[in-house]
mmCIF file of C-alpha atoms in Angstrom:
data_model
loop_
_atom_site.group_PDB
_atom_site.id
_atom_site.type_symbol
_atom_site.label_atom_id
_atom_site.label_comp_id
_atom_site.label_asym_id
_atom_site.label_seq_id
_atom_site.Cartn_x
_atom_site.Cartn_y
_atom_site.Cartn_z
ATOM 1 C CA UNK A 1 0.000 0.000 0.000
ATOM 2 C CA UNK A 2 1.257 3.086 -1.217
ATOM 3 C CA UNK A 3 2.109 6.273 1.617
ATOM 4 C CA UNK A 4 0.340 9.558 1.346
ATOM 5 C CA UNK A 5 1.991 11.931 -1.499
ATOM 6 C CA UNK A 6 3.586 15.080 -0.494
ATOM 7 C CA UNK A 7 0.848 17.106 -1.969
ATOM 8 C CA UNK A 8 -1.193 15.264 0.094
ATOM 9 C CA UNK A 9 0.628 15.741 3.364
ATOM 10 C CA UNK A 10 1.166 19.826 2.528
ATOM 11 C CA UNK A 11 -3.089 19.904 2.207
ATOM 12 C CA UNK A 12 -3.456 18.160 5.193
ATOM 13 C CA UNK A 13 -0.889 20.079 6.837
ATOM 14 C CA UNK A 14 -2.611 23.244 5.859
ATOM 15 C CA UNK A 15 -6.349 22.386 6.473
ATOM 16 C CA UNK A 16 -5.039 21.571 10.331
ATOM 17 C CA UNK A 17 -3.064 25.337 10.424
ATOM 18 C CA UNK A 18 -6.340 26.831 8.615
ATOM 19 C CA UNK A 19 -8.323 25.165 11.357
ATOM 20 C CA UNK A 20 -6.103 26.059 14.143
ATOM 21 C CA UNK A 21 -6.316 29.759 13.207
ATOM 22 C CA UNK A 22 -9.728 29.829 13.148
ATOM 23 C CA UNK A 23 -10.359 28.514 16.234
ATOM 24 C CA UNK A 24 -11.473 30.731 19.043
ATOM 25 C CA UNK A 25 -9.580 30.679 21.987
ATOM 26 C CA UNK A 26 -10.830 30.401 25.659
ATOM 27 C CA UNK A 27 -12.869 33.337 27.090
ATOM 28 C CA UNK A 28 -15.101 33.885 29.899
ATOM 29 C CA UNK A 29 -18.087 32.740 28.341
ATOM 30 C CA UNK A 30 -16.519 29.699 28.130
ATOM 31 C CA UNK A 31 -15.533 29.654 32.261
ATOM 32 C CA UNK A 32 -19.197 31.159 33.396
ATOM 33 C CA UNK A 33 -20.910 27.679 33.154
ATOM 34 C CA UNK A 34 -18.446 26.679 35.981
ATOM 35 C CA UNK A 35 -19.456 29.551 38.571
ATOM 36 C CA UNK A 36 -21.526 29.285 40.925
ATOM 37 C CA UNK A 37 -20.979 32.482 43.456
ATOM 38 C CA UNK A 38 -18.860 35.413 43.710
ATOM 39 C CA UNK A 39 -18.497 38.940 45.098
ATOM 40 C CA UNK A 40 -19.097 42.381 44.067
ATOM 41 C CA UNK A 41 -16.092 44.787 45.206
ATOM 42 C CA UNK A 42 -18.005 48.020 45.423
ATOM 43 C CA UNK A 43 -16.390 51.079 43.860
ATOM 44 C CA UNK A 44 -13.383 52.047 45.383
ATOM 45 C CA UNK A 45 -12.780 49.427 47.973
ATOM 46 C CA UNK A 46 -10.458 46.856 45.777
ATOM 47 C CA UNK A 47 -7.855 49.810 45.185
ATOM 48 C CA UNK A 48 -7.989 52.151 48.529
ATOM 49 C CA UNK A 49 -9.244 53.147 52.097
ATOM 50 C CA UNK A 50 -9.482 56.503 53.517
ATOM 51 C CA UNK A 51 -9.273 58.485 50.389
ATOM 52 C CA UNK A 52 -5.579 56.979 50.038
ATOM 53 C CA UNK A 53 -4.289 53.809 46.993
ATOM 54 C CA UNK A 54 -3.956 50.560 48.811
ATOM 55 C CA UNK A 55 -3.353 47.056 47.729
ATOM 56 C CA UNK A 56 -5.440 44.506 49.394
ATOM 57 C CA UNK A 57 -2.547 41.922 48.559
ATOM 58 C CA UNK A 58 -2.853 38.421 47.064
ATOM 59 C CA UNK A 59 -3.957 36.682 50.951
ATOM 60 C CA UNK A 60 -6.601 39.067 50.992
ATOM 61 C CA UNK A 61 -7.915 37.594 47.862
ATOM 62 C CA UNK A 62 -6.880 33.692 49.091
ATOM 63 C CA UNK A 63 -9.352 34.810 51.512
ATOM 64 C CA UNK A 64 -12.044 35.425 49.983
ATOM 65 C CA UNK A 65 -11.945 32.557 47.602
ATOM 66 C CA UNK A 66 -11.473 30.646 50.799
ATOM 67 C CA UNK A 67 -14.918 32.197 51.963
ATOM 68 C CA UNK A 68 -16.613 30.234 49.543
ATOM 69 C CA UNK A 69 -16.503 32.852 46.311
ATOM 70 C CA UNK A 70 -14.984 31.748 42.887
ATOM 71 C CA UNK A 71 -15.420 34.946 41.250
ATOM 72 C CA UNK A 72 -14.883 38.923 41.774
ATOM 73 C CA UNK A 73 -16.503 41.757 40.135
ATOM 74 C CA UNK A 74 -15.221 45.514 40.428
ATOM 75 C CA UNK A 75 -15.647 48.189 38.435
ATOM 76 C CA UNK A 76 -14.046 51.630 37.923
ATOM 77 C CA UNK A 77 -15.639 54.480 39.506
ATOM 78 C CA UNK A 78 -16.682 57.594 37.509
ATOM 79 C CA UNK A 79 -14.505 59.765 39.889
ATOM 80 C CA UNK A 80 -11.450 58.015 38.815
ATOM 81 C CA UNK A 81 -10.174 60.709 36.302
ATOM 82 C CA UNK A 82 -9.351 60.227 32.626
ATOM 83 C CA UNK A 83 -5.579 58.864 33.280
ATOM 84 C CA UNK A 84 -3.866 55.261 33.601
ATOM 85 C CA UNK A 85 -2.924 56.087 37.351
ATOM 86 C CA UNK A 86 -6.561 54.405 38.742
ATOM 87 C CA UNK A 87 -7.307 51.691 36.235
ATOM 88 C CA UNK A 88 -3.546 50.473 36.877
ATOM 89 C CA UNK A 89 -4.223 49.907 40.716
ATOM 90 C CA UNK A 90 -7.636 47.824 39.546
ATOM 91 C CA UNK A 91 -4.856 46.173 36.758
ATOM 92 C CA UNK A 92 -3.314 45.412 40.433
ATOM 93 C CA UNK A 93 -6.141 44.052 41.883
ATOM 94 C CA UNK A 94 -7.493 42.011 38.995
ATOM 95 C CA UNK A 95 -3.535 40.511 39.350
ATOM 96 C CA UNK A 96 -3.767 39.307 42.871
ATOM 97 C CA UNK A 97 -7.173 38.306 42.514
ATOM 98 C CA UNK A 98 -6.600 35.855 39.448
ATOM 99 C CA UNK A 99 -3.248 34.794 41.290
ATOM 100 C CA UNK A 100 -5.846 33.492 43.771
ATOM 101 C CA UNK A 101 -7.772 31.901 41.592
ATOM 102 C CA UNK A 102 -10.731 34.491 41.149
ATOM 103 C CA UNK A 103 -11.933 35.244 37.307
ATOM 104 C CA UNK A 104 -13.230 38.841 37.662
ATOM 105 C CA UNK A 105 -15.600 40.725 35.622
ATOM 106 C CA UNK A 106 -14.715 44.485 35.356
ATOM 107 C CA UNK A 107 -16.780 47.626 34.663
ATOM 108 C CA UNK A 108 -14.785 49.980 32.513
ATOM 109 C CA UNK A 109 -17.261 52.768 33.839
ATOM 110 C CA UNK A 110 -19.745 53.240 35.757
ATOM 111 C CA UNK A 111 -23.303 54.979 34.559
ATOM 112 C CA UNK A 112 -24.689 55.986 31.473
ATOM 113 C CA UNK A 113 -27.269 58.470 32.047
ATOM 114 C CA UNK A 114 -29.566 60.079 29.143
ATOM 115 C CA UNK A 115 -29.255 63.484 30.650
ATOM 116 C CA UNK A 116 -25.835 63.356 31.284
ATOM 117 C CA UNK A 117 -24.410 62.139 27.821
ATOM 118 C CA UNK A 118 -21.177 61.565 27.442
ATOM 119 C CA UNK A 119 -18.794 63.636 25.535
ATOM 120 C CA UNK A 120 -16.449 62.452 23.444
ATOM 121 C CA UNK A 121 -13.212 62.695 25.758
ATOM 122 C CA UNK A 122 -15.632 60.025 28.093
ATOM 123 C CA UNK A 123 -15.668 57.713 25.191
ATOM 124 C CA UNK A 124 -12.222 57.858 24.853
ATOM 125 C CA UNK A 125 -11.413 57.650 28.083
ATOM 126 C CA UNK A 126 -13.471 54.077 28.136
ATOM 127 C CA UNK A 127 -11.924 53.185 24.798
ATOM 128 C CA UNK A 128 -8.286 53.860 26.449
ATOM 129 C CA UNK A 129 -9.403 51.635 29.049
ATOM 130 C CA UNK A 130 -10.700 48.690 27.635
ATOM 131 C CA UNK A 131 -7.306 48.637 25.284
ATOM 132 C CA UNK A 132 -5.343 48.959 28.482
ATOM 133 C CA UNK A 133 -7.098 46.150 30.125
ATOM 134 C CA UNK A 134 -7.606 44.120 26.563
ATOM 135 C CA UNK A 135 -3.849 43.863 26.493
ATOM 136 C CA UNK A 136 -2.682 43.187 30.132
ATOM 137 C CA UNK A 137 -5.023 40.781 31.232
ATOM 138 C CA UNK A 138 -6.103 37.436 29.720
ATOM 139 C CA UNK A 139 -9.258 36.986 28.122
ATOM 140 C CA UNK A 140 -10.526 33.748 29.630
ATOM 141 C CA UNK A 141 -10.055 35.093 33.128
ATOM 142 C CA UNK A 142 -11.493 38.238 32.825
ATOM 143 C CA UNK A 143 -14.619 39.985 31.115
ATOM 144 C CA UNK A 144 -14.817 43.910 30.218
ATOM 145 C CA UNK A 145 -17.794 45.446 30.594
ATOM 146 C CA UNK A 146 -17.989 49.311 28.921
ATOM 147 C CA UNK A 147 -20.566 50.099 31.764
ATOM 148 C CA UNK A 148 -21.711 49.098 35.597
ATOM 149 C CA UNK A 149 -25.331 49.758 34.292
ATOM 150 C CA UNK A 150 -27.339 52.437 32.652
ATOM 151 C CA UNK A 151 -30.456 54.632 33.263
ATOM 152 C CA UNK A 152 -32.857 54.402 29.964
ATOM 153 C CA UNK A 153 -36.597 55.175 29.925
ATOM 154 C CA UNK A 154 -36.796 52.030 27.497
ATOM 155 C CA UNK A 155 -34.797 49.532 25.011
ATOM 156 C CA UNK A 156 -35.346 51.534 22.234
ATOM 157 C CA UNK A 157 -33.209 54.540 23.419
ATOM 158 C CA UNK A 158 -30.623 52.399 25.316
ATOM 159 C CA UNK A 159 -30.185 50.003 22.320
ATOM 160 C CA UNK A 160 -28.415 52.289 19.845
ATOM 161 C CA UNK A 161 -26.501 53.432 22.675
ATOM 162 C CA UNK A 162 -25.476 49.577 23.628
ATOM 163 C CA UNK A 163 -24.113 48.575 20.716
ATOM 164 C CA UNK A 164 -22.098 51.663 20.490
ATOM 165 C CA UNK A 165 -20.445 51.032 23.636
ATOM 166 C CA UNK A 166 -20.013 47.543 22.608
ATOM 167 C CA UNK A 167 -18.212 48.340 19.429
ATOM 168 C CA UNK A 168 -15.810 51.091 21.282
ATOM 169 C CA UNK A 169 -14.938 48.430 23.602
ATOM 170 C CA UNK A 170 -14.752 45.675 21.043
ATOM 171 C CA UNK A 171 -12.050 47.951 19.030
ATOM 172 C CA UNK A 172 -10.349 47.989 21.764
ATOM 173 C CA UNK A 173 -10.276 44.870 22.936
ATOM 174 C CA UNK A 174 -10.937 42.634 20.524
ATOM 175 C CA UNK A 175 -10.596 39.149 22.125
ATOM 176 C CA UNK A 176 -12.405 39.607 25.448
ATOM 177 C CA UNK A 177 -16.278 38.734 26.658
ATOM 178 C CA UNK A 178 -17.951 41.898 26.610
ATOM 179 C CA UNK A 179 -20.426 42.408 29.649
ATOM 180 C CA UNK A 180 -23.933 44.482 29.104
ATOM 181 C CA UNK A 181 -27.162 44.994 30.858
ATOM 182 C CA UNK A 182 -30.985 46.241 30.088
ATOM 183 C CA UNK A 183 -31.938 49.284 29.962
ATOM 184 C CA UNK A 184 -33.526 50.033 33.349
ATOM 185 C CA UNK A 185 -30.437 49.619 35.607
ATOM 186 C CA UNK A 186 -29.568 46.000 34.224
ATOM 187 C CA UNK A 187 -32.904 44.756 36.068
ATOM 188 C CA UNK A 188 -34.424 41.566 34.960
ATOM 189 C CA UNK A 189 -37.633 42.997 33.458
ATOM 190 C CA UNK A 190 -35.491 45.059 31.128
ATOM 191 C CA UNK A 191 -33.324 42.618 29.726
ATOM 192 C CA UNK A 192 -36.438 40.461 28.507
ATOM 193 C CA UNK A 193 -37.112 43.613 26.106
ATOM 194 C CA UNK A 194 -33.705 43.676 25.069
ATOM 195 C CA UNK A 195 -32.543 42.006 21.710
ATOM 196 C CA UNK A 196 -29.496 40.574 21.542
ATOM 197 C CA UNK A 197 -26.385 42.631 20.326
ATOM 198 C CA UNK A 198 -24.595 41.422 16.903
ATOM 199 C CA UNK A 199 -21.425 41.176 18.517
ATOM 200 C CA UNK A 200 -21.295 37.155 19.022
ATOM 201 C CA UNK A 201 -18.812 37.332 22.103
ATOM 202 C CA UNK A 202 -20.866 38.863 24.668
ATOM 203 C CA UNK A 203 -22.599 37.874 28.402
ATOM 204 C CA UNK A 204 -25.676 39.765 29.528
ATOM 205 C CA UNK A 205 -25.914 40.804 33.333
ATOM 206 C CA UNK A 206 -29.172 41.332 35.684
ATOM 207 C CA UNK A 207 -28.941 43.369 38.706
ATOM 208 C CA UNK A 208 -31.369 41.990 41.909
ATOM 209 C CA UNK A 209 -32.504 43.461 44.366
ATOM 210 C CA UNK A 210 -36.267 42.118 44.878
ATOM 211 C CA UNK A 211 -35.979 39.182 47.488
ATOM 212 C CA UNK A 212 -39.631 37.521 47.301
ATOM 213 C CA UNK A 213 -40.742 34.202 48.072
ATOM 214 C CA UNK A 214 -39.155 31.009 46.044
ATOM 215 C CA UNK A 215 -42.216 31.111 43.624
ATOM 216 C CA UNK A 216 -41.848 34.808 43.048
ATOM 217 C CA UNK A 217 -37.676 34.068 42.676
ATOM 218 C CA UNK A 218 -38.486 31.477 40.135
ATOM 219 C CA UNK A 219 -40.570 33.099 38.104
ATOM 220 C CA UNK A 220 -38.671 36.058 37.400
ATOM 221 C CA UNK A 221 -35.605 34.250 36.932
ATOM 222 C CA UNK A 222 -36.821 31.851 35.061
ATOM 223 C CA UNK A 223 -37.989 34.322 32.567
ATOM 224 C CA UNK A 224 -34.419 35.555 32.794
ATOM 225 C CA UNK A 225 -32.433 31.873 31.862
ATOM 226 C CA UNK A 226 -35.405 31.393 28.973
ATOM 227 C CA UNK A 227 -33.850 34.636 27.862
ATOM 228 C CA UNK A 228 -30.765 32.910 27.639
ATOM 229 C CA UNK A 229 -32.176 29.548 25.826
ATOM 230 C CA UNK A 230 -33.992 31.805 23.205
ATOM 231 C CA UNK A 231 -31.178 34.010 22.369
ATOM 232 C CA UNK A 232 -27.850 31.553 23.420
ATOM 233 C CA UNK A 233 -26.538 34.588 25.294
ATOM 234 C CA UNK A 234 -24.943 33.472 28.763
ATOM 235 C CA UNK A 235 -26.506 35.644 31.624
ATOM 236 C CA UNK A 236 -24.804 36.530 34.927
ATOM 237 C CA UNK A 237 -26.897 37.959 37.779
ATOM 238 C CA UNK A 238 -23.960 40.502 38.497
ATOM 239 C CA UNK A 239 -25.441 42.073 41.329
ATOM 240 C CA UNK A 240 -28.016 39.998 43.779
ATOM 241 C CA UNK A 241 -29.253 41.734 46.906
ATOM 242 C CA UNK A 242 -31.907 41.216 49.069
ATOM 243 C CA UNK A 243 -35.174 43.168 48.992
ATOM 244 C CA UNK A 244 -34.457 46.824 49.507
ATOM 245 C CA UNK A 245 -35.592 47.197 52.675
ATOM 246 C CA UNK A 246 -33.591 44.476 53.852
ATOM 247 C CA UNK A 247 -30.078 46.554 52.898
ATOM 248 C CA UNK A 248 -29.225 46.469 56.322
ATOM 249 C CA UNK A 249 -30.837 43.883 57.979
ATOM 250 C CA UNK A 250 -28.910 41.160 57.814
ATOM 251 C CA UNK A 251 -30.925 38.361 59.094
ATOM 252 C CA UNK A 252 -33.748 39.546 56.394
ATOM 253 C CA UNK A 253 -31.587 39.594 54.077
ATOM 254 C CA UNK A 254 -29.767 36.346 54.787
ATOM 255 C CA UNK A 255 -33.508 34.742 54.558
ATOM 256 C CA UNK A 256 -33.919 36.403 51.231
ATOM 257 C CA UNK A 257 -30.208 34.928 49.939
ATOM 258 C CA UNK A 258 -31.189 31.450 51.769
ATOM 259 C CA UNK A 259 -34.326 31.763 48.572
ATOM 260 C CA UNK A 260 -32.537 33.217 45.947
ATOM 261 C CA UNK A 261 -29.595 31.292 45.158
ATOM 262 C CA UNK A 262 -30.918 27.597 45.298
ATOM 263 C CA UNK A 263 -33.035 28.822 42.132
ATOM 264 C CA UNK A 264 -30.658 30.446 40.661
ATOM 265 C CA UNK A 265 -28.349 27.414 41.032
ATOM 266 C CA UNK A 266 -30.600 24.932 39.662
ATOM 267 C CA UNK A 267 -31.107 27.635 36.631
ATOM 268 C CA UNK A 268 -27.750 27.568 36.096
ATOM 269 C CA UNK A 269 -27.368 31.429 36.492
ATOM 270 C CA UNK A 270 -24.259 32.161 38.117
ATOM 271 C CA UNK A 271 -24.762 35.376 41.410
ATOM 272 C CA UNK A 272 -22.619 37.443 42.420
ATOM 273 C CA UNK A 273 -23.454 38.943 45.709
ATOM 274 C CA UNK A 274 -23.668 42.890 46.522
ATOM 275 C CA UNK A 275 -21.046 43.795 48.044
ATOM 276 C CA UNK A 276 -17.681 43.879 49.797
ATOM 277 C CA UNK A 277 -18.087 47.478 50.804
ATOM 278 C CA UNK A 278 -17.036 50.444 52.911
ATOM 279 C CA UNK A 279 -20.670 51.916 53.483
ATOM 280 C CA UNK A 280 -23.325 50.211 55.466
ATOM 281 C CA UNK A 281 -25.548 49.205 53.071
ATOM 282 C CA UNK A 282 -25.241 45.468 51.380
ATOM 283 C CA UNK A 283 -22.502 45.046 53.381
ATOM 284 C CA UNK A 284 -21.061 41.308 52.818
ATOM 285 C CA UNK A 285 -18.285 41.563 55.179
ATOM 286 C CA UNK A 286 -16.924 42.291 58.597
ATOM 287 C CA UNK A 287 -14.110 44.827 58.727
ATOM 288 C CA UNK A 288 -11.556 44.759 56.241
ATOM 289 C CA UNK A 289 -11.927 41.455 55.804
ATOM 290 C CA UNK A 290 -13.444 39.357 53.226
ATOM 291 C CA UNK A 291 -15.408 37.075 56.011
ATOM 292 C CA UNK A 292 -18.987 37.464 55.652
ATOM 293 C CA UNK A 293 -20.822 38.299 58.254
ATOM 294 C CA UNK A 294 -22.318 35.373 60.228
ATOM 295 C CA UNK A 295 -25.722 35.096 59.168
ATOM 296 C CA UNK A 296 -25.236 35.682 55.133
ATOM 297 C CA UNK A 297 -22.057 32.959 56.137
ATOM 298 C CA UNK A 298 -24.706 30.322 57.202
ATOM 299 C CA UNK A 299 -27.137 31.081 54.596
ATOM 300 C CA UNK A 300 -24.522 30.657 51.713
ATOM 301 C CA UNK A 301 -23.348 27.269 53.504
ATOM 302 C CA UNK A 302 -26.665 26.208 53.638
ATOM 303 C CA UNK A 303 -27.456 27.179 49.978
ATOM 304 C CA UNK A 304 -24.222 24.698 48.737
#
């Protein structure tokens, strides 16, 4: 039997580099089947304290993937000036945090407000961003999102606006998930009315913070993960609270979380708890910290 010619091994050959080529590589998308529950870092708390820079430090972040989290999300505050000087220390952060193990989703900005449009040095100032971050960090550990949320009367203003962002972000980084929301503050009921962007590489978030009885938990979110079936777009809940009135009652709003997350874990929708904070309200942990507090720390044991 005769062996393969050489024009036959140089096709073969290049089919297999052709194929290679086009193959995508890893990205978060690809990691968000596999998590389960993580932690907001709200604002300015991953990168300083008292109005001063600070690095929490690689144990800090051991920590808190020791406290039962396997993802981080943090995003950059608006205050945070048009330089590299602030999205470097959250460069820092992201770092230590994947050292330990933690994937983190990061906000490039924080609002988008139809009364308070941005100008074009905003854009570029977001656009800077997401090409700093698309270059230093690796695209299957982290997801860029151009916003935290934004403030829309409905999808058909915030739409337009949506896939702008998405396309200023996606020039700028071009192999990363992109993260984006629904109109109305990334809640649930907005992101039903949303269509899906173009962009193919892309997660959508919902923000939580209605508590409600397990029926009343199921239905929403269960609206929310047939969202995902229809349009194959993977959906995070990136914020999950309690019921507002329960910001600071912890025991209410440990019942709430002792509701909430067994649905969401047998929809398969990843949470990721509000927050690790300075102020009072939502406030996972005690101190500095990244312990939660003991009553959220027996409802998420419970909700394993």
């Amino acid at each position: 039997m005769h062996g393969p010619t050489r024009r036959a091994v140089l096709a073969t050959g290049a089919v297999l580099a052709a194929g290679s080529a086009g193959a995508q590589a890893p990205t978060f998308r690809d990691l968000l089947p596999s998590l389960r529950l993580g932690a907001n870092l709200e604002r300015w708390f991953p990168v300083a304290a008292a109005q001063r820079p600070r690095r929490l430090g690689r144990a800090w972040w051991q920590d808190l993937r020791a406290a039962g989290f396997d993802h981080a999300r943090l995003f950059i505050p608006r205050d945070a000036g048009a330089g590299e000087d602030v999205p470097r220390l959250f460069l820092q952060a992201i770092e230590d945090a994947d050292a330990a193990g933690l994937p983190v989703l990061l906000g490039l900005s924080d609002l988008y407000e139809p009364w308070n449009r941005w100008d074009d040095a905003a854009w570029r100032v977001m656009q800077a961003r997401a090409r700093l971050f698309g270059g230093a960090t690796d695209p299957a550990r982290v997801a860029l999102g151009p916003l935290n949320e934004p403030a829309f009367d409905n999808a058909a203003a915030w739409t337009p606006l949506r896939d702008r962002l998405l396309a200023a972000a996606r020039a700028a980084a071009p192999s990363h998930a992109l993260v984006w929301g629904g109109h109305e503050w990334c809640s649930w009921r907005s992101l039903l009315r949303q269509p899906p962007p173009a962009d193919p590489l892309t997660i959508a978030e919902v923000h939580d913070y209605e508590g409600g009885a397990a029926t009343w938990v199921a239905e929403r979110f269960g609206a929310v993960a047939a969202w995902r079936d229809r349009h194959a777009v993977p959906v995070i809940v990136a914020e999950l609270g309690g019921a507002l009135p329960h910001a600071e009652d912890e025991a209410a709003w440990a019942r709430d979380l002792s509701v909430a997350l067994p649905v969401l874990r047998r929809l398969g929708l990843p949470a990721t708890l509000w927050a690790v904070t300075h102020g009072g309200h939502w406030r996972i942990q005690e101190g500095e910290a990244p312990r939660p507090r003991p009553r959220l720390a027996e409802a998420l044991r419970a909700s394993r």
